[in-house]
Amino acid sequence: MSRIAFIGLGNLGSGMSDNLVKAGHEVHAFDLSADAVAKAAEGGAQTAASASDAVSGADAVVTMLPAGKHVRAVYENEVFGAAKDGAVFMDCSTIDVDSAREVGEAAKAKGFKFLDAPVSGGVAAATGGTLTFMVGGEEADFVLAESILSAMGKAVIHAGGLGSGQAAKACNNMLLAINMIGTCEAFALASKLGLDQQKFFDISSKASGQSWSMTSYCPVPGPVPASPANNDYQPGFAAALMLKDLGLAMEAADAASAATPLGALANDLYQSFVDQGDGNTDFSGIYRLIEECDSNG
């Protein structure tokens, strides 16, 4: 059993904290939201009055925060000064590669171990303990952190050095966005051509068009009962979060002078979807935007 500080109890962090408790760890939880802290306490976590209070005495620190500026501020202002010598830090936020490397290097300079470990899988996976972790950092640090991350996920994969986890997340979610838009276009075209959507699913899900966006997260109602399409596109994974991740991917592409024409188009389409007021809609709900494009020519 380890004593773990968990900072950031949002939609994903809440379930992750609960799973650490279920695995037998002593979790000290903090969030700026009192309701989120109370929910973590219901899951068995001990509550902390501040981030530094949660970190004090912890063997490991897990952070799940909105953006790079929040990660930098929490580590610089709360974590570094309160953590015990040799503590392992795991930042599971989705942030830019440069911020992950900067915080990681600062942690190492102070004698701590740091891993950038963003996740894939969404709220259901966070609750069910089936997340995928993409982890950047030194191999020895990864070995120390792996058992903790495994309590929250089904796959924990070492991607490489500092920042590699965030690089993998940016590439993965860019690919997911492109796949989802393509899947939506195919279903919309099938409908226009008079093909029953269930029949198209039955065929394409077993043919070369198969993808996770189709078989696990189908963007039209019916074929996959658990998909958000069958719950009026309630997230899930909100379109605003997908847009954020696409923005990180575009920043990374610019920095690396990498050509990502489909990624750029996906970014523009999700920007339009969010701008029309659908930021809190599941990202698969972009099917509605594709349909509107069809209707408007």
PDB file of N, CA, C and O in Angstrom, residues 97 118 144 240:
ATOM      1  N   VAL A  97       3.517  19.301 -24.802  1.00  0.00           N
ATOM      2  CA  VAL A  97       4.757  18.560 -24.567  1.00  0.00           C
ATOM      3  C   VAL A  97       5.776  19.419 -23.824  1.00  0.00           C
ATOM      4  O   VAL A  97       6.449  18.946 -22.887  1.00  0.00           O
ATOM      5  N   PRO A 118      -0.546  10.916 -19.561  1.00  0.00           N
ATOM      6  CA  PRO A 118      -1.929  11.183 -19.978  1.00  0.00           C
ATOM      7  C   PRO A 118      -2.673   9.890 -20.267  1.00  0.00           C
ATOM      8  O   PRO A 118      -2.060   8.837 -20.467  1.00  0.00           O
ATOM      9  N   LEU A 144       8.735   2.132 -11.048  1.00  0.00           N
ATOM     10  CA  LEU A 144       8.214   2.464  -9.715  1.00  0.00           C
ATOM     11  C   LEU A 144       6.730   2.855  -9.775  1.00  0.00           C
ATOM     12  O   LEU A 144       5.971   2.548  -8.861  1.00  0.00           O
ATOM     13  N   ALA A 240     -15.551  19.935 -26.687  1.00  0.00           N
ATOM     14  CA  ALA A 240     -14.611  20.991 -26.295  1.00  0.00           C
ATOM     15  C   ALA A 240     -13.267  20.405 -25.877  1.00  0.00           C
ATOM     16  O   ALA A 240     -12.215  21.014 -26.128  1.00  0.00           O
TER      17      ALA A 240
END
